[in-house]
């Protein structure tokens, strides 16, 4: 797209964002169509964010503490999911024996939604970091395996043949041909994983936890503090966006040849 | 010509299920020879090269390279595929390096790559990615990749299909000169008879499926060949008559 028309759309999107908040403000504080106990106004939300920055009440932790708790758990689970999931997908796709022996188990596990694991994890591991990290792990792990598997399988036969005729072994061909082919798919997997693990984390924190953004939302509900709920949602959205943007820029650095 | 046998093919047979494609093909290729294979489209030319390199497991038959079973990890073979085969995630230069890197042949690698790029006239495009190039440039990338490895045996499956006619003549002359200079053995597949007569030391004419050898023709016209010379035209017509096109 041309620079100029891109700018035009950026302006339009900023305007619509402003309109969104304006309507929200009108519906709440100005005309009071929706009572503030159900939906706080944007101004109130900003005030709550400011207040929660340093105040522990009423849910026991400050906003930065909640954010940190959530990031720690999701970081741990996501990294483990990626570090185990990506190689597993690659190995299953590249070596037929691994495929035959591991795929059936995996195909069964992947049909269980990660959220359905939460109760058993709480029973087995309690409500600590390990239980939540395990949920995050599962929800990150599965898309990582699926996408890296698909990516390796997408390798063109003729590329494999090129490496083979030059005398490349199976393993060398994997690193020189199949993994470069799979990289865009692996990144798609990481992005999907990030979204689903972030979602699963919030769910896990709402069901059983003592800190984290999901926990804060849950406390907001129990204490009828709608502003806490909305603050939690907004912060979750912002952090999710930042993390995806980070992966996007990493992808641009690592994946070559996509001329844009 | 030095008559050392480089490749010996004996009774090579290949079936896909009950489709018999190659039926007991036997012949030999001599060291330094430029052997052209012509045949009607779909007769099994690609299948033949793929079986020769064991990319397709031959149904039966024997293929010897320097008197031993073909072994891609050991023997220095390069294959230019009919299908487009440059790697999209590598620059032109990295693509040309690819064969040498796979072989872990890092000695003089940059000089070899430069020479190969020069040969196909892509020096200026070394930093581009395949998506930025035209089809004919991509085909030259693949040719350069093969030449950079200085193969003992070079297999080419209609490598000039994408090139325009002037470029084609220039590149063909260059490739023949280089192969002769380095004593490279070449098996060159085409369905363009003029091209075969222009390039080959011998021309192997295939029958329609199931494929076997119809005739092997010596092509001893002096280089560089004149496509309008009466001997050239005579040979071209003779081969055209031999081929059953359907
Ligand atoms: N992998 C495969 N599986 C099944 N049949 C195949 C396979 N590869 C080739 N064939 C069959 O073998 C026959 C010969 O195909 P091949 O591609 O070798 O012909 P060709 O002479 O190279 O044709 P062209 O001139 O179009 O390149 C065709 O009938 C094709 O359908
Ligand atoms: Mg073919």
Short mmCIF file of C-alpha atoms and ligand atoms in Angstrom, two decimals:
data_model
loop_
_atom_site.label_atom_id
_atom_site.label_comp_id
_atom_site.label_asym_id
_atom_site.label_seq_id
_atom_site.Cartn_x
_atom_site.Cartn_y
_atom_site.Cartn_z
CA UNK A 1 0.00 0.00 0.00
CA UNK A 2 1.16 3.54 -0.70
CA UNK A 3 2.54 5.58 2.19
CA UNK A 4 -0.10 8.24 1.86
CA UNK A 5 -3.16 5.99 1.97
CA UNK A 6 -1.59 4.06 4.85
CA UNK A 7 -1.41 7.29 6.81
CA UNK A 8 -5.04 7.98 5.97
CA UNK A 9 -6.10 4.67 7.48
CA UNK A 10 -3.98 5.24 10.54
CA UNK A 11 -5.77 8.53 11.10
CA UNK A 12 -9.14 6.86 10.65
CA UNK A 13 -8.27 4.16 13.17
CA UNK A 14 -7.18 6.74 15.73
CA UNK A 15 -10.43 8.62 15.21
CA UNK A 16 -12.50 5.49 15.72
CA UNK A 17 -10.58 4.69 18.87
CA UNK A 18 -11.28 8.17 20.23
CA UNK A 19 -14.96 7.81 19.26
CA UNK A 20 -15.11 4.50 21.13
CA UNK A 21 -13.88 6.06 24.36
CA UNK A 22 -16.06 9.13 23.88
CA UNK A 23 -19.22 7.01 23.53
CA UNK A 24 -18.17 4.97 26.54
CA UNK A 25 -17.69 8.12 28.57
CA UNK A 26 -21.07 9.50 27.42
CA UNK A 27 -22.91 6.30 28.31
CA UNK A 28 -21.41 6.17 31.80
CA UNK A 29 -20.37 9.39 33.52
CA UNK A 30 -22.26 11.90 31.35
CA UNK A 31 -25.74 10.44 30.73
CA UNK A 32 -25.52 7.58 33.25
CA UNK A 33 -27.26 5.09 30.93
CA UNK A 34 -25.19 2.33 32.54
CA UNK A 35 -24.65 2.53 36.31
CA UNK A 36 -21.02 2.81 37.39
CA UNK A 37 -21.29 -0.37 39.49
CA UNK A 38 -21.81 -2.30 36.26
CA UNK A 39 -19.48 -0.41 33.94
CA UNK A 40 -17.07 2.25 35.17
CA UNK A 41 -16.29 5.20 32.94
CA UNK A 42 -12.92 5.47 31.13
CA UNK A 43 -11.95 8.27 33.47
CA UNK A 44 -12.68 6.07 36.47
CA UNK A 45 -10.65 3.26 34.90
CA UNK A 46 -7.68 5.58 34.50
CA UNK A 47 -8.04 6.66 38.11
CA UNK A 48 -8.12 3.05 39.25
CA UNK A 49 -5.00 2.25 37.24
CA UNK A 50 -3.27 5.18 38.88
CA UNK A 51 -4.44 4.12 42.29
CA UNK A 52 -3.61 0.43 41.85
CA UNK A 53 -0.10 1.34 40.75
CA UNK A 54 0.92 1.54 44.40
CA UNK A 55 -2.08 0.54 46.52
CA UNK A 56 -2.55 -3.09 47.54
CA UNK A 57 -6.17 -2.78 48.57
CA UNK A 58 -8.68 -4.30 48.03
CA UNK A 59 -7.24 -7.45 46.45
CA UNK A 60 -3.91 -7.78 48.24
CA UNK A 61 -1.38 -6.75 45.59
CA UNK A 62 -0.49 -3.74 43.51
CA UNK A 63 -1.04 -3.78 39.77
CA UNK A 64 2.67 -4.20 38.98
CA UNK A 65 2.78 -7.15 41.37
CA UNK A 66 -0.15 -8.77 39.58
CA UNK A 67 1.44 -8.14 36.20
CA UNK A 68 4.73 -9.57 37.35
CA UNK A 69 3.06 -12.66 38.81
CA UNK A 70 1.18 -13.29 35.56
CA UNK A 71 4.23 -12.69 33.40
CA UNK A 72 6.41 -15.00 35.47
CA UNK A 73 4.00 -17.88 35.24
CA UNK A 74 3.16 -17.39 31.59
CA UNK A 75 6.80 -16.81 30.68
CA UNK A 76 7.83 -20.04 32.35
CA UNK A 77 5.01 -22.10 30.86
CA UNK A 78 5.28 -20.57 27.40
CA UNK A 79 9.03 -20.99 27.16
CA UNK A 80 8.83 -24.60 28.29
CA UNK A 81 6.02 -25.24 25.84
CA UNK A 82 8.03 -23.77 22.98
CA UNK A 83 11.33 -25.37 23.93
CA UNK A 84 9.74 -28.81 24.12
CA UNK A 85 6.93 -28.39 21.60
CA UNK A 86 8.84 -27.05 18.60
CA UNK A 87 11.56 -29.74 18.59
CA UNK A 88 8.95 -32.44 19.19
CA UNK A 89 6.92 -31.29 16.19
CA UNK A 90 10.06 -31.12 14.07
CA UNK A 91 11.21 -34.60 15.10
CA UNK A 92 7.81 -36.16 14.56
CA UNK A 93 7.52 -34.63 11.12
CA UNK A 94 11.04 -35.54 9.98
CA UNK A 95 11.55 -39.06 11.31
CA UNK A 96 8.82 -41.48 10.44
CA UNK A 97 9.50 -43.72 13.44
CA UNK A 98 8.94 -40.83 15.83
CA UNK A 99 5.80 -39.96 13.94
CA UNK A 100 4.39 -43.45 14.19
CA UNK A 101 5.13 -43.85 17.87
CA UNK A 102 4.31 -40.36 19.22
CA UNK A 103 1.61 -39.00 16.96
CA UNK A 104 -1.30 -41.10 18.31
CA UNK A 105 -0.67 -39.99 21.90
CA UNK A 106 -0.32 -36.42 20.80
CA UNK A 107 -3.42 -36.53 18.62
CA UNK A 108 -5.41 -37.65 21.64
CA UNK A 109 -4.01 -35.07 24.05
CA UNK A 110 -4.53 -32.19 21.63
CA UNK A 111 -8.27 -32.78 21.51
CA UNK A 112 -8.58 -31.88 25.22
CA UNK A 113 -8.83 -28.10 25.56
CA UNK A 114 -6.16 -26.74 27.94
CA UNK A 115 -8.81 -25.17 30.17
CA UNK A 116 -10.27 -28.61 30.81
CA UNK A 117 -6.98 -29.48 32.50
CA UNK A 118 -7.32 -26.77 35.14
CA UNK A 119 -9.33 -28.71 37.74
CA UNK A 120 -7.09 -31.77 37.62
CA UNK A 121 -4.00 -29.58 37.82
CA UNK A 122 -5.37 -27.82 40.88
CA UNK A 123 -6.15 -31.17 42.48
CA UNK A 124 -2.71 -32.54 41.67
CA UNK A 125 -0.51 -29.48 42.10
CA UNK A 126 -2.47 -26.99 44.17
CA UNK A 127 -2.91 -23.34 43.26
CA UNK A 128 0.76 -22.40 43.14
CA UNK A 129 3.03 -21.44 40.30
CA UNK A 130 3.60 -25.02 39.19
CA UNK A 131 -0.06 -25.77 38.55
CA UNK A 132 -0.60 -22.57 36.60
CA UNK A 133 2.64 -22.94 34.67
CA UNK A 134 1.57 -26.47 33.72
CA UNK A 135 -1.70 -25.16 32.28
CA UNK A 136 0.18 -22.49 30.35
CA UNK A 137 2.67 -25.08 29.22
CA UNK A 138 -0.05 -27.34 27.82
CA UNK A 139 -1.76 -24.57 25.95
CA UNK A 140 1.52 -23.31 24.47
CA UNK A 141 2.92 -26.74 23.76
CA UNK A 142 0.12 -28.02 21.54
CA UNK A 143 0.09 -25.24 18.90
CA UNK A 144 3.89 -25.32 18.85
CA UNK A 145 3.92 -29.01 18.02
CA UNK A 146 1.16 -28.77 15.42
CA UNK A 147 2.63 -25.82 13.56
CA UNK A 148 6.22 -26.96 13.51
CA UNK A 149 5.00 -30.39 12.35
CA UNK A 150 3.02 -28.78 9.53
CA UNK A 151 5.98 -26.57 8.64
CA UNK A 152 8.43 -29.43 8.31
CA UNK A 153 5.90 -31.40 6.26
CA UNK A 154 5.58 -28.38 3.94
CA UNK A 155 9.20 -28.81 2.78
CA UNK A 156 9.29 -29.20 -0.97
CA UNK A 157 10.47 -32.59 -2.14
CA UNK A 158 12.69 -30.98 -4.75
CA UNK A 159 14.51 -29.01 -2.04
CA UNK A 160 15.13 -32.18 -0.10
CA UNK A 161 16.41 -33.77 -3.29
CA UNK A 162 18.77 -30.90 -3.95
CA UNK A 163 20.36 -31.39 -0.54
CA UNK A 164 20.36 -35.15 -0.98
CA UNK A 165 22.03 -35.11 -4.40
CA UNK A 166 24.75 -32.86 -3.04
CA UNK A 167 25.37 -35.61 -0.51
CA UNK A 168 23.50 -34.16 2.48
CA UNK A 169 22.60 -36.58 5.26
CA UNK A 170 19.11 -36.72 6.69
CA UNK A 171 20.08 -34.55 9.64
CA UNK A 172 21.98 -32.01 7.57
CA UNK A 173 19.03 -31.77 5.19
CA UNK A 174 16.79 -31.12 8.18
CA UNK A 175 18.84 -28.15 9.31
CA UNK A 176 19.63 -26.77 5.87
CA UNK A 177 16.28 -27.24 4.17
CA UNK A 178 13.38 -28.38 6.32
CA UNK A 179 13.82 -26.07 9.31
CA UNK A 180 14.27 -22.94 7.16
CA UNK A 181 11.08 -23.94 5.32
CA UNK A 182 9.29 -24.48 8.61
CA UNK A 183 10.38 -21.23 10.29
CA UNK A 184 7.38 -19.13 9.21
CA UNK A 185 5.09 -21.92 10.42
CA UNK A 186 6.99 -22.18 13.69
CA UNK A 187 6.46 -18.48 14.24
CA UNK A 188 2.77 -18.82 13.53
CA UNK A 189 2.75 -21.58 16.15
CA UNK A 190 4.53 -19.38 18.66
CA UNK A 191 2.05 -16.58 18.13
CA UNK A 192 -0.94 -18.88 18.47
CA UNK A 193 0.70 -20.38 21.55
CA UNK A 194 1.24 -17.01 23.06
CA UNK A 195 -2.41 -16.09 22.68
CA UNK A 196 -3.77 -19.34 23.96
CA UNK A 197 -1.34 -19.59 26.85
CA UNK A 198 -2.07 -16.03 27.94
CA UNK A 199 -5.77 -16.87 27.84
CA UNK A 200 -5.32 -20.11 29.73
CA UNK A 201 -3.27 -18.33 32.37
CA UNK A 202 -6.03 -15.84 33.07
CA UNK A 203 -8.52 -18.69 33.30
CA UNK A 204 -6.26 -20.58 35.69
CA UNK A 205 -5.78 -17.50 37.85
CA UNK A 206 -9.51 -16.95 38.01
CA UNK A 207 -10.17 -20.51 39.12
CA UNK A 208 -7.46 -20.92 41.68
CA UNK A 209 -4.75 -18.47 42.57
CA UNK A 210 -3.70 -15.82 45.05
CA UNK A 211 -2.24 -13.29 42.64
CA UNK A 212 -2.10 -12.33 38.99
CA UNK A 213 -4.29 -10.36 36.63
CA UNK A 214 -6.92 -13.12 36.40
CA UNK A 215 -7.06 -13.20 40.17
CA UNK A 216 -7.50 -9.43 40.28
CA UNK A 217 -10.44 -9.68 37.86
CA UNK A 218 -11.98 -12.42 39.96
CA UNK A 219 -11.60 -10.33 43.11
CA UNK A 220 -13.15 -7.39 41.31
CA UNK A 221 -16.19 -9.54 40.62
CA UNK A 222 -16.43 -10.82 44.19
CA UNK A 223 -16.07 -7.33 45.64
CA UNK A 224 -18.39 -5.76 43.04
CA UNK A 225 -15.57 -3.54 41.85
CA UNK A 226 -16.30 -3.28 38.13
CA UNK A 227 -13.40 -0.87 37.70
CA UNK A 228 -10.93 -3.57 38.81
CA UNK A 229 -12.41 -5.97 36.27
CA UNK A 230 -12.07 -3.52 33.42
CA UNK A 231 -8.55 -2.51 34.46
CA UNK A 232 -7.58 -6.19 34.48
CA UNK A 233 -9.03 -6.72 31.02
CA UNK A 234 -7.31 -3.68 29.56
CA UNK A 235 -3.93 -4.56 31.05
CA UNK A 236 -4.26 -8.12 29.76
CA UNK A 237 -5.00 -6.76 26.29
CA UNK A 238 -2.08 -4.36 26.34
CA UNK A 239 0.43 -6.95 27.51
CA UNK A 240 -0.83 -9.48 24.96
CA UNK A 241 -0.39 -6.90 22.21
CA UNK A 242 3.14 -6.05 23.32
CA UNK A 243 4.16 -9.71 23.44
CA UNK A 244 2.71 -10.40 19.95
CA UNK A 245 4.47 -7.34 18.58
CA UNK A 246 7.71 -8.64 20.03
CA UNK A 247 7.26 -11.98 18.27
CA UNK A 248 6.37 -10.20 15.03
CA UNK A 249 9.59 -8.23 15.05
CA UNK A 250 11.61 -11.31 15.96
CA UNK A 251 10.01 -13.08 12.99
CA UNK A 252 11.00 -10.24 10.65
CA UNK A 253 14.59 -10.65 11.75
CA UNK A 254 14.73 -14.44 11.55
CA UNK A 255 12.57 -15.33 8.54
CA UNK A 256 14.34 -14.38 5.30
CA UNK A 257 13.26 -14.09 1.71
CA UNK A 258 9.73 -12.83 2.28
CA UNK A 259 10.10 -9.68 0.24
CA UNK A 260 7.50 -7.19 1.31
CA UNK B 1 37.91 -39.49 -26.95
CA UNK B 2 39.10 -41.07 -23.74
CA UNK B 3 36.80 -44.07 -23.39
CA UNK B 4 36.80 -44.56 -19.60
CA UNK B 5 33.28 -45.51 -18.53
CA UNK B 6 31.92 -43.08 -15.96
CA UNK B 7 28.38 -44.32 -15.54
CA UNK B 8 27.22 -47.81 -16.37
CA UNK B 9 23.48 -48.45 -16.42
CA UNK B 10 22.35 -52.06 -16.76
CA UNK B 11 18.74 -53.17 -17.23
CA UNK B 12 17.34 -50.23 -15.29
CA UNK B 13 13.63 -50.81 -14.76
CA UNK B 14 11.20 -48.58 -12.92
CA UNK B 15 7.53 -49.16 -12.26
CA UNK B 16 5.04 -47.01 -10.42
CA UNK B 17 2.54 -49.60 -9.26
CA UNK B 18 1.54 -51.37 -12.44
CA UNK B 19 2.72 -48.49 -14.66
CA UNK B 20 5.93 -49.62 -16.30
CA UNK B 21 7.93 -46.50 -17.14
CA UNK B 22 11.50 -47.64 -17.74
CA UNK B 23 11.93 -51.00 -19.36
CA UNK B 24 15.42 -52.47 -19.06
CA UNK B 25 17.41 -49.44 -20.09
CA UNK B 26 21.11 -50.17 -20.55
CA UNK B 27 23.91 -47.90 -21.68
CA UNK B 28 27.10 -46.28 -20.52
CA UNK B 29 28.38 -42.73 -20.34
CA UNK B 30 32.06 -42.03 -20.85
CA UNK B 31 34.17 -39.70 -18.82
CA UNK B 32 34.03 -36.14 -20.11
CA UNK B 33 31.20 -36.97 -22.46
CA UNK B 34 28.20 -34.73 -23.08
CA UNK B 35 25.33 -37.15 -23.51
CA UNK B 36 21.95 -35.81 -24.58
CA UNK B 37 18.76 -37.75 -24.02
CA UNK B 38 15.76 -36.89 -26.12
CA UNK B 39 12.34 -38.44 -26.04
CA UNK B 40 8.68 -37.57 -26.29
CA UNK B 41 7.14 -35.70 -23.40
CA UNK B 42 6.02 -37.91 -20.53
CA UNK B 43 8.13 -40.86 -21.69
CA UNK B 44 10.08 -41.05 -18.43
CA UNK B 45 13.12 -38.82 -18.85
CA UNK B 46 12.83 -37.30 -15.40
CA UNK B 47 12.05 -40.68 -13.92
CA UNK B 48 15.24 -41.93 -15.50
CA UNK B 49 17.46 -39.32 -13.81
CA UNK B 50 15.66 -39.75 -10.50
CA UNK B 51 16.21 -43.49 -10.64
CA UNK B 52 19.82 -43.02 -11.63
CA UNK B 53 20.41 -41.01 -8.46
CA UNK B 54 18.24 -43.31 -6.32
CA UNK B 55 15.84 -40.51 -5.51
CA UNK B 56 13.40 -43.05 -6.85
CA UNK B 57 14.38 -46.56 -5.85
CA UNK B 58 14.78 -48.46 -9.15
CA UNK B 59 12.54 -51.50 -9.42
CA UNK B 60 15.49 -53.45 -10.75
CA UNK B 61 18.74 -52.94 -12.52
CA UNK B 62 22.19 -51.72 -11.70
CA UNK B 63 23.80 -48.30 -11.79
CA UNK B 64 27.54 -47.99 -11.39
CA UNK B 65 29.49 -44.78 -10.99
CA UNK B 66 33.27 -45.15 -11.43
CA UNK B 67 32.58 -48.88 -11.14
CA UNK B 68 30.82 -48.62 -7.73
CA UNK B 69 27.20 -48.44 -6.65
CA UNK B 70 26.04 -44.84 -6.84
CA UNK B 71 26.40 -43.15 -3.46
CA UNK B 72 25.38 -39.52 -3.28
CA UNK B 73 27.31 -38.83 -0.09
CA UNK B 74 30.49 -40.11 -1.65
CA UNK B 75 30.26 -39.29 -5.34
CA UNK B 76 30.40 -35.75 -6.55
CA UNK B 77 27.18 -35.42 -8.51
CA UNK B 78 25.07 -32.36 -9.21
CA UNK B 79 21.52 -32.50 -10.51
CA UNK B 80 19.69 -29.57 -12.05
CA UNK B 81 16.05 -30.39 -11.64
CA UNK B 82 13.35 -29.71 -14.18
CA UNK B 83 11.26 -28.21 -11.43
CA UNK B 84 12.14 -24.81 -10.00
CA UNK B 85 14.45 -25.51 -7.08
CA UNK B 86 16.06 -22.32 -5.78
CA UNK B 87 15.50 -21.85 -2.05
CA UNK B 88 13.33 -18.85 -1.28
CA UNK B 89 14.91 -18.12 2.10
CA UNK B 90 18.44 -17.78 0.70
CA UNK B 91 19.90 -14.95 -1.34
CA UNK B 92 21.26 -15.68 -4.80
CA UNK B 93 24.74 -15.93 -3.35
CA UNK B 94 23.66 -18.22 -0.52
CA UNK B 95 21.80 -20.38 -3.02
CA UNK B 96 24.93 -20.77 -5.10
CA UNK B 97 26.89 -21.61 -1.94
CA UNK B 98 24.34 -24.21 -0.93
CA UNK B 99 25.90 -27.25 -2.63
CA UNK B 100 29.37 -26.49 -1.32
CA UNK B 101 28.01 -25.96 2.17
CA UNK B 102 26.16 -29.25 2.12
CA UNK B 103 29.40 -30.90 1.06
CA UNK B 104 31.25 -28.97 3.79
CA UNK B 105 33.63 -28.00 1.03
CA UNK B 106 34.72 -24.66 2.44
CA UNK B 107 38.05 -24.45 0.67
CA UNK B 108 38.05 -21.48 -1.74
CA UNK B 109 34.29 -21.38 -1.33
CA UNK B 110 33.99 -17.67 -2.03
CA UNK B 111 36.07 -17.84 -5.18
CA UNK B 112 34.07 -20.81 -6.49
CA UNK B 113 30.81 -19.00 -5.79
CA UNK B 114 32.05 -15.83 -7.47
CA UNK B 115 33.08 -17.78 -10.56
CA UNK B 116 29.75 -19.54 -10.79
CA UNK B 117 27.86 -16.26 -10.40
CA UNK B 118 30.02 -14.72 -13.09
CA UNK B 119 29.36 -17.66 -15.42
CA UNK B 120 25.60 -17.11 -15.34
CA UNK B 121 25.86 -13.32 -15.23
CA UNK B 122 24.29 -12.87 -11.80
CA UNK B 123 27.15 -11.20 -9.97
CA UNK B 124 25.17 -8.00 -9.62
CA UNK B 125 22.19 -9.85 -8.19
CA UNK B 126 24.08 -11.79 -5.54
CA UNK B 127 22.26 -10.11 -2.68
CA UNK B 128 18.73 -10.55 -3.97
CA UNK B 129 16.18 -13.09 -2.83
CA UNK B 130 14.47 -15.46 -5.33
CA UNK B 131 11.16 -13.61 -5.06
CA UNK B 132 12.89 -10.59 -6.55
CA UNK B 133 14.12 -12.43 -9.65
CA UNK B 134 12.62 -13.50 -12.95
CA UNK B 135 12.14 -17.14 -13.89
CA UNK B 136 15.13 -17.14 -16.20
CA UNK B 137 17.36 -15.66 -13.53
CA UNK B 138 16.21 -18.30 -11.08
CA UNK B 139 17.11 -21.01 -13.53
CA UNK B 140 20.57 -19.50 -13.83
CA UNK B 141 20.90 -19.49 -10.04
CA UNK B 142 20.30 -23.22 -10.05
CA UNK B 143 22.81 -23.76 -12.86
CA UNK B 144 25.39 -21.76 -10.92
CA UNK B 145 24.69 -23.77 -7.77
CA UNK B 146 25.49 -26.97 -9.64
CA UNK B 147 28.62 -25.61 -11.32
CA UNK B 148 30.02 -24.16 -8.11
CA UNK B 149 30.51 -27.68 -6.76
CA UNK B 150 32.66 -28.70 -9.75
CA UNK B 151 30.77 -31.97 -10.12
CA UNK B 152 32.21 -35.08 -11.74
CA UNK B 153 28.79 -35.90 -13.12
CA UNK B 154 26.29 -33.22 -13.99
CA UNK B 155 22.68 -34.16 -14.59
CA UNK B 156 20.49 -31.58 -16.28
CA UNK B 157 16.77 -32.00 -16.83
CA UNK B 158 15.63 -29.46 -19.42
CA UNK B 159 17.59 -26.72 -17.68
CA UNK B 160 17.05 -24.11 -20.35
CA UNK B 161 13.30 -24.35 -20.60
CA UNK B 162 12.84 -20.97 -18.92
CA UNK B 163 15.54 -19.07 -20.74
CA UNK B 164 15.05 -16.80 -23.71
CA UNK B 165 16.62 -17.95 -26.92
CA UNK B 166 19.63 -15.60 -27.10
CA UNK B 167 20.60 -16.10 -23.52
CA UNK B 168 20.18 -19.77 -24.07
CA UNK B 169 22.72 -19.98 -26.87
CA UNK B 170 25.21 -17.92 -24.93
CA UNK B 171 24.82 -19.97 -21.78
CA UNK B 172 24.89 -23.25 -23.69
CA UNK B 173 28.19 -22.35 -25.33
CA UNK B 174 29.60 -21.35 -22.00
CA UNK B 175 28.44 -24.53 -20.29
CA UNK B 176 29.79 -26.80 -23.02
CA UNK B 177 33.12 -24.99 -22.91
CA UNK B 178 33.31 -25.30 -19.15
CA UNK B 179 32.34 -28.97 -19.09
CA UNK B 180 34.97 -29.77 -21.70
CA UNK B 181 37.57 -27.74 -19.85
CA UNK B 182 36.90 -29.46 -16.53
CA UNK B 183 36.28 -32.85 -18.13
CA UNK B 184 32.83 -32.99 -16.53
CA UNK B 185 30.56 -35.82 -17.60
CA UNK B 186 27.10 -34.56 -18.48
CA UNK B 187 23.74 -36.21 -18.97
CA UNK B 188 21.49 -33.62 -20.51
CA UNK B 189 17.79 -34.15 -20.98
CA UNK B 190 15.71 -32.22 -23.43
CA UNK B 191 12.80 -32.60 -25.77
CA UNK B 192 14.32 -29.98 -28.02
CA UNK B 193 16.13 -31.92 -30.73
CA UNK B 194 17.98 -28.92 -32.06
CA UNK B 195 19.40 -28.33 -28.62
CA UNK B 196 20.49 -31.95 -28.36
CA UNK B 197 22.25 -31.88 -31.71
CA UNK B 198 23.84 -28.57 -30.84
CA UNK B 199 25.23 -29.73 -27.49
CA UNK B 200 25.77 -33.47 -27.51
CA UNK B 201 28.67 -35.79 -28.20
CA UNK B 202 26.11 -38.55 -28.42
CA UNK B 203 22.34 -38.43 -28.52
CA UNK B 204 20.27 -41.12 -26.94
CA UNK B 205 16.78 -41.36 -28.41
CA UNK B 206 14.09 -42.87 -26.19
CA UNK B 207 10.91 -44.61 -27.25
CA UNK B 208 7.50 -43.88 -25.83
CA UNK B 209 6.37 -45.60 -22.61
CA UNK B 210 7.40 -48.16 -21.56
CA UNK B 211 10.65 -46.45 -22.31
CA UNK B 212 13.68 -48.11 -23.78
CA UNK B 213 16.48 -46.93 -26.00
CA UNK B 214 15.52 -46.50 -29.61
CA UNK B 215 18.90 -45.51 -30.94
CA UNK B 216 22.17 -43.92 -29.89
CA UNK B 217 23.53 -41.40 -32.37
CA UNK B 218 27.10 -40.12 -32.51
CA UNK B 219 27.21 -36.40 -32.92
CA UNK B 220 30.71 -35.50 -34.03
CA UNK B 221 30.03 -32.20 -35.73
CA UNK B 222 32.79 -29.73 -34.86
CA UNK B 223 32.21 -27.10 -32.16
CA UNK B 224 30.96 -24.42 -32.26
CA UNK B 225 28.13 -25.87 -34.27
CA UNK B 226 26.22 -24.08 -36.96
CA UNK B 227 22.51 -24.82 -36.68
CA UNK B 228 22.03 -23.95 -40.35
CA UNK B 229 24.74 -26.28 -41.68
CA UNK B 230 23.37 -29.08 -43.87
CA UNK B 231 24.90 -31.83 -41.67
CA UNK B 232 23.24 -30.29 -38.65
CA UNK B 233 19.86 -30.10 -40.31
CA UNK B 234 20.20 -33.64 -41.62
CA UNK B 235 20.91 -35.03 -38.16
CA UNK B 236 18.10 -33.05 -36.62
CA UNK B 237 15.62 -34.37 -39.16
CA UNK B 238 16.83 -37.92 -38.71
CA UNK B 239 16.20 -37.76 -34.96
CA UNK B 240 12.84 -36.07 -35.40
CA UNK B 241 11.76 -38.96 -37.61
CA UNK B 242 12.90 -41.48 -35.00
CA UNK B 243 10.69 -40.14 -32.26
CA UNK B 244 7.10 -41.18 -32.04
CA UNK B 245 5.65 -38.06 -30.49
CA UNK B 246 2.58 -39.73 -29.07
N1 LIG C 1 6.29 -40.27 -8.45
C1 LIG C 1 5.55 -40.82 -9.43
N2 LIG C 1 4.52 -41.63 -9.12
C2 LIG C 1 3.79 -42.20 -10.09
N3 LIG C 1 3.99 -42.04 -11.41
C3 LIG C 1 4.99 -41.24 -11.79
C4 LIG C 1 5.83 -40.59 -10.82
N4 LIG C 1 6.75 -39.86 -11.47
C5 LIG C 1 6.49 -40.04 -12.79
N5 LIG C 1 5.44 -40.88 -12.98
C6 LIG C 1 4.92 -41.32 -14.27
O1 LIG C 1 6.00 -41.70 -15.08
C7 LIG C 1 5.81 -41.27 -16.41
C8 LIG C 1 7.02 -40.51 -16.88
O2 LIG C 1 7.12 -39.29 -16.18
P1 LIG C 1 8.37 -38.34 -16.30
O3 LIG C 1 8.11 -37.14 -15.49
O4 LIG C 1 9.59 -39.13 -15.99
O5 LIG C 1 8.35 -37.97 -17.86
P2 LIG C 1 9.26 -36.94 -18.65
O6 LIG C 1 9.77 -37.66 -19.83
O7 LIG C 1 10.26 -36.33 -17.75
O8 LIG C 1 8.20 -35.86 -19.09
P3 LIG C 1 8.42 -34.32 -19.47
O9 LIG C 1 8.95 -34.28 -20.85
O10 LIG C 1 7.05 -33.75 -19.38
O11 LIG C 1 9.33 -33.76 -18.45
C9 LIG C 1 4.53 -40.46 -16.44
O12 LIG C 1 3.51 -41.29 -16.98
C10 LIG C 1 4.24 -40.19 -15.00
O13 LIG C 1 2.86 -40.20 -14.78
MG1 LIG C 2 10.55 -34.45 -17.09
#
